[in-house]
Amino acid sequence: MKLANLGRMLRARGRKVWVITLTREGAVGQRVGIDLLGRTRVLGAKQLWQGDQLPDPQKLGLKRGEAVILLVPRGWLLLKQLTFPPLKPEQLAQVLPFELEEALPKAGELYTAWHQVPQTHGTGVTAFALAQKTIAPVLELIGEAGLVLWGIAPHSWAQALALGWAINCKGEEVLLVSCQGETTEFLQVADGSLAYSYPGGEDRTQDLKTFIQAQKTRPERLVLAGDYDPALIGQLREDGFAPEEVSTPLPIAQAAVVAYIKGSFPDLAPTGVQLARKAREEQLGNYFFAGLATMVVLIFLGWQSGYHQSLVERHNRATARLAQLEAQHEKRPQGQEITQRSDWLSVWAAIGQALPEGVWLSELRLEHSGQLALMGFALSQGDVATLMGQLSRQGLGPVILNYSRRKEIGERQVAEFYLLCRSKDG
């Protein structure tokens, strides 16, 4: 994931954003909440203004500092379908700006955006262009109201995306007839992505036939959405169509917000706004990685400190035990035999008799093979040899030395050994 995309996701979590749909009749705002998991829900909606006259910034009804996403109508946009040979996304991003310069008219400053469309052969792209002079008054209003612009996207694109949320159209071509009052828009949707959009008039059935004739292909599915006369269903059926209806309004605002968070947002915002936003998002992404790295280092240092402390404690216990054993050896008279009052087996008594001064055992066990395993420490290698001889004389031979190695306990050098021998019974 790129740093800018990561920063955008982190920045959006837990926030609220106004999705403002611009129309000929004015503007409608929907307030969308984003939880910490990135899920969205509409918190409310209201009419922000009506007609062409923009309101006073102080009377817009939005709080300073709130985030805004603008959705612009089809009538404000120039839309182009482009086809390229098979290209990777990064290659397409490098080639497309030059193609847009040739495809778009030289009519003043334009804000452009694009998104990739599924195609059987090659790479399909739907490109959008928005005249600066068209959106400038709205951007000025947003700036004076103290709002934070997140981005600008085509309303047609958001409708196609929302249609994929409302119905299962994966792998299919769908013609969406979007009706808003007297305004009609025909959207050609391929696998949930907008391929083309055509603004119609009041005669929806005739405009639909004209659009289909121009496309030279009949759509696999025809879907109606928005505000339309129920009689339109009957007219379409009489003309041989099988129209489907979307019973609830399309979740256009939520679809736009989710696409923005994921980074699949065809942004028509001015270049300066996009670059400033990307810089903030990359900075936030860097802060996140720096914080994550710091946390990992602190966890490692905490573990290392705990492990070091455990080693110190083990060392102190071993040193204390060594001092205790040395004191016991100094107090024991020469030639004194070790006797046990418990009912140990005779073999354990024999091993005790074989232990010379300066040798002590840390572990004594009977292996599955019938051999006795003796592990312990001696003050010298000579004491280990003496132990082996005395074990043999006690009838515990043959005695096998697995290893005898030098080991430091505290400031004292001792010999750590591991012996194998047979029991008296063999």
Tab-separated table of C-alpha atoms in Angstrom, residues 90 174 347:
chain	number	residue	atom	x	y	z
A	90	GLU	CA	1.314	2.460	-13.449
A	174	VAL	CA	-26.279	-3.000	-17.304
A	347	VAL	CA	21.798	-49.085	43.384
